[in-house]
Amino acid sequence: VVFLGINRASYIKKGIPYFEKALRIIQEKYIEKVTVIISENLPYKDYINLYYTAQIVLDQIYAEDQGYNALEAMAKGKVVFTGAGKAFMDHYNLTERINVNALPDVDYLVNELSFLIENPESIVTIGKRARAFIEREHEYV
């Protein structure tokens, strides 16, 4: 299950059109394997109930690091498409993926989503690393 939460107020600045285009391709390519949930301008309670069902969360394209939504999803062990480029990896001394670096490139997004869909064990592995990262770097104390 792939989740995309859309807020029209931040639609362009979060790169949502790239995610939407990639999801259309993914839905056609994996019609029997993938469920795509797109929510728009929902109350938080409704948004969170839908998002809990997902294994993959599409957050934002132009980020250099994670915002609150991405961190919350990572804490739940989800694979998040967000800011995770070289600067992020270097800053946290990471050698393994804890999320997917989202880029403004539809083909790249389709390839990354396809890999995860075709290799579901990677979703579990990255999700566990994401949770461990949150515990290590964002522990509330």
Tab-separated table of N, CA, C and O in Angstrom, residues 1-3 19 23 26 29-30 33-34 55-58 77-82 97-102 108-127 129:
chain	number	residue	atom	x	y	z
A	1	VAL	N	0.859	-1.173	0.000
A	1	VAL	CA	0.000	0.000	0.000
A	1	VAL	C	0.903	1.233	0.000
A	1	VAL	O	1.795	1.352	0.836
A	2	VAL	N	0.662	2.123	-0.951
A	2	VAL	CA	1.423	3.368	-1.076
A	2	VAL	C	0.483	4.515	-0.743
A	2	VAL	O	-0.628	4.582	-1.266
A	3	PHE	N	0.945	5.409	0.113
A	3	PHE	CA	0.118	6.520	0.575
A	3	PHE	C	0.707	7.858	0.150
A	3	PHE	O	1.902	8.090	0.298
A	19	PHE	N	5.005	12.931	-7.763
A	19	PHE	CA	4.467	11.726	-7.136
A	19	PHE	C	3.212	11.250	-7.853
A	19	PHE	O	3.040	10.048	-8.087
A	23	LEU	N	2.781	7.648	-9.566
A	23	LEU	CA	1.751	6.726	-9.078
A	23	LEU	C	0.837	6.236	-10.197
A	23	LEU	O	0.399	5.073	-10.182
A	26	ILE	N	2.777	3.476	-11.780
A	26	ILE	CA	2.850	2.330	-10.855
A	26	ILE	C	1.516	1.590	-10.807
A	26	ILE	O	1.475	0.350	-10.802
A	29	LYS	N	1.295	-0.453	-13.951
A	29	LYS	CA	2.334	-1.483	-14.009
A	29	LYS	C	2.067	-2.615	-13.015
A	29	LYS	O	2.354	-3.773	-13.307
A	30	TYR	N	1.526	-2.286	-11.851
A	30	TYR	CA	1.337	-3.271	-10.778
A	30	TYR	C	-0.127	-3.316	-10.331
A	30	TYR	O	-0.416	-3.336	-9.139
A	33	LYS	N	-0.845	-5.819	-7.671
A	33	LYS	CA	0.057	-5.880	-6.510
A	33	LYS	C	-0.020	-4.675	-5.584
A	33	LYS	O	0.416	-4.767	-4.445
A	34	VAL	N	-0.507	-3.558	-6.085
A	34	VAL	CA	-0.381	-2.308	-5.338
A	34	VAL	C	-1.741	-1.649	-5.125
A	34	VAL	O	-2.563	-1.599	-6.025
A	55	GLN	N	2.571	0.855	3.653
A	55	GLN	CA	3.958	0.460	3.906
A	55	GLN	C	4.924	1.507	3.350
A	55	GLN	O	6.050	1.625	3.810
A	56	ILE	N	4.460	2.248	2.343
A	56	ILE	CA	5.275	3.270	1.689
A	56	ILE	C	4.515	4.593	1.755
A	56	ILE	O	3.337	4.645	1.420
A	57	VAL	N	5.215	5.644	2.183
A	57	VAL	CA	4.612	6.974	2.293
A	57	VAL	C	5.405	7.932	1.415
A	57	VAL	O	6.634	8.031	1.536
A	58	LEU	N	4.707	8.636	0.537
A	58	LEU	CA	5.343	9.645	-0.312
A	58	LEU	C	5.166	10.989	0.383
A	58	LEU	O	4.054	11.475	0.544
A	77	GLY	N	7.883	2.637	11.089
A	77	GLY	CA	8.537	1.615	10.288
A	77	GLY	C	8.147	1.625	8.824
A	77	GLY	O	8.298	0.631	8.127
A	78	LYS	N	7.689	2.758	8.343
A	78	LYS	CA	7.304	2.868	6.939
A	78	LYS	C	8.492	3.353	6.096
A	78	LYS	O	9.381	4.024	6.606
A	79	VAL	N	8.489	3.006	4.824
A	79	VAL	CA	9.485	3.532	3.902
A	79	VAL	C	8.958	4.873	3.405
A	79	VAL	O	7.872	4.946	2.848
A	80	VAL	N	9.755	5.909	3.593
A	80	VAL	CA	9.315	7.264	3.268
A	80	VAL	C	10.163	7.835	2.139
A	80	VAL	O	11.389	7.774	2.183
A	81	PHE	N	9.491	8.397	1.141
A	81	PHE	CA	10.154	9.131	0.069
A	81	PHE	C	10.196	10.588	0.505
A	81	PHE	O	9.166	11.256	0.602
A	82	THR	N	11.410	11.072	0.790
A	82	THR	CA	11.598	12.413	1.336
A	82	THR	C	13.040	12.832	1.107
A	82	THR	O	13.764	12.198	0.339
A	97	ARG	N	20.368	2.724	3.596
A	97	ARG	CA	19.149	3.518	3.412
A	97	ARG	C	18.212	3.365	4.601
A	97	ARG	O	17.948	2.256	5.045
A	98	ILE	N	17.703	4.497	5.045
A	98	ILE	CA	16.656	4.492	6.064
A	98	ILE	C	15.363	5.072	5.496
A	98	ILE	O	14.324	5.052	6.149
A	99	ASN	N	15.449	5.599	4.298
A	99	ASN	CA	14.312	6.110	3.549
A	99	ASN	C	14.766	6.239	2.096
A	99	ASN	O	15.862	5.823	1.754
A	100	VAL	N	13.927	6.795	1.257
A	100	VAL	CA	14.282	6.954	-0.158
A	100	VAL	C	14.392	8.435	-0.458
A	100	VAL	O	13.474	9.208	-0.164
A	101	ASN	N	15.514	8.822	-1.032
A	101	ASN	CA	15.698	10.211	-1.416
A	101	ASN	C	14.757	10.515	-2.585
A	101	ASN	O	14.876	9.929	-3.661
A	102	ALA	N	13.807	11.385	-2.352
A	102	ALA	CA	12.833	11.734	-3.386
A	102	ALA	C	13.403	12.838	-4.266
A	102	ALA	O	13.851	13.868	-3.761
A	108	TYR	N	12.801	8.158	-12.100
A	108	TYR	CA	13.512	7.750	-10.889
A	108	TYR	C	12.521	7.261	-9.831
A	108	TYR	O	12.721	6.210	-9.216
A	109	LEU	N	11.449	8.020	-9.607
A	109	LEU	CA	10.456	7.630	-8.599
A	109	LEU	C	9.812	6.299	-8.961
A	109	LEU	O	9.629	5.431	-8.090
A	110	VAL	N	9.486	6.107	-10.225
A	110	VAL	CA	8.900	4.841	-10.674
A	110	VAL	C	9.886	3.699	-10.445
A	110	VAL	O	9.503	2.624	-9.965
A	111	ASN	N	11.157	3.913	-10.759
A	111	ASN	CA	12.166	2.866	-10.544
A	111	ASN	C	12.303	2.515	-9.070
A	111	ASN	O	12.402	1.338	-8.711
A	112	GLU	N	12.325	3.522	-8.209
A	112	GLU	CA	12.456	3.267	-6.767
A	112	GLU	C	11.224	2.536	-6.224
A	112	GLU	O	11.349	1.587	-5.445
A	113	LEU	N	10.042	2.976	-6.625
A	113	LEU	CA	8.818	2.294	-6.193
A	113	LEU	C	8.769	0.872	-6.736
A	113	LEU	O	8.409	-0.071	-6.021
A	114	SER	N	9.156	0.687	-7.991
A	114	SER	CA	9.157	-0.642	-8.602
A	114	SER	C	10.082	-1.586	-7.853
A	114	SER	O	9.730	-2.745	-7.606
A	115	PHE	N	11.257	-1.092	-7.501
A	115	PHE	CA	12.189	-1.931	-6.742
A	115	PHE	C	11.550	-2.412	-5.447
A	115	PHE	O	11.627	-3.596	-5.102
A	116	LEU	N	10.925	-1.510	-4.721
A	116	LEU	CA	10.303	-1.882	-3.452
A	116	LEU	C	9.163	-2.877	-3.658
A	116	LEU	O	9.032	-3.845	-2.899
A	117	ILE	N	8.352	-2.657	-4.658
A	117	ILE	CA	7.224	-3.547	-4.935
A	117	ILE	C	7.717	-4.936	-5.325
A	117	ILE	O	7.158	-5.951	-4.892
A	118	GLU	N	8.771	-4.993	-6.109
A	118	GLU	CA	9.310	-6.273	-6.563
A	118	GLU	C	10.192	-6.944	-5.513
A	118	GLU	O	10.504	-8.131	-5.640
A	119	ASN	N	10.593	-6.201	-4.507
A	119	ASN	CA	11.453	-6.715	-3.437
A	119	ASN	C	10.866	-6.327	-2.087
A	119	ASN	O	11.437	-5.491	-1.367
A	120	PRO	N	9.730	-6.913	-1.722
A	120	PRO	CA	9.043	-6.492	-0.501
A	120	PRO	C	9.861	-6.658	0.767
A	120	PRO	O	9.636	-5.939	1.750
A	121	GLU	N	10.836	-7.541	0.750
A	121	GLU	CA	11.706	-7.674	1.921
A	121	GLU	C	12.486	-6.387	2.166
A	121	GLU	O	12.847	-6.071	3.311
A	122	SER	N	12.733	-5.618	1.101
A	122	SER	CA	13.417	-4.331	1.254
A	122	SER	C	12.557	-3.329	2.015
A	122	SER	O	13.084	-2.489	2.748
A	123	ILE	N	11.248	-3.423	1.853
A	123	ILE	CA	10.346	-2.539	2.591
A	123	ILE	C	10.500	-2.796	4.090
A	123	ILE	O	10.614	-1.861	4.878
A	124	VAL	N	10.550	-4.057	4.451
A	124	VAL	CA	10.705	-4.425	5.867
A	124	VAL	C	12.065	-3.969	6.386
A	124	VAL	O	12.163	-3.365	7.462
A	125	THR	N	13.114	-4.221	5.624
A	125	THR	CA	14.473	-3.872	6.045
A	125	THR	C	14.628	-2.363	6.221
A	125	THR	O	15.132	-1.894	7.246
A	126	ILE	N	14.208	-1.602	5.232
A	126	ILE	CA	14.325	-0.144	5.319
A	126	ILE	C	13.441	0.388	6.441
A	126	ILE	O	13.836	1.295	7.177
A	127	GLY	N	12.255	-0.165	6.582
A	127	GLY	CA	11.355	0.254	7.658
A	127	GLY	C	11.956	0.042	9.036
A	127	GLY	O	11.822	0.899	9.924
A	129	ARG	N	15.188	-0.067	9.710
A	129	ARG	CA	16.270	0.918	9.836
A	129	ARG	C	15.708	2.306	10.144
A	129	ARG	O	16.302	3.064	10.915
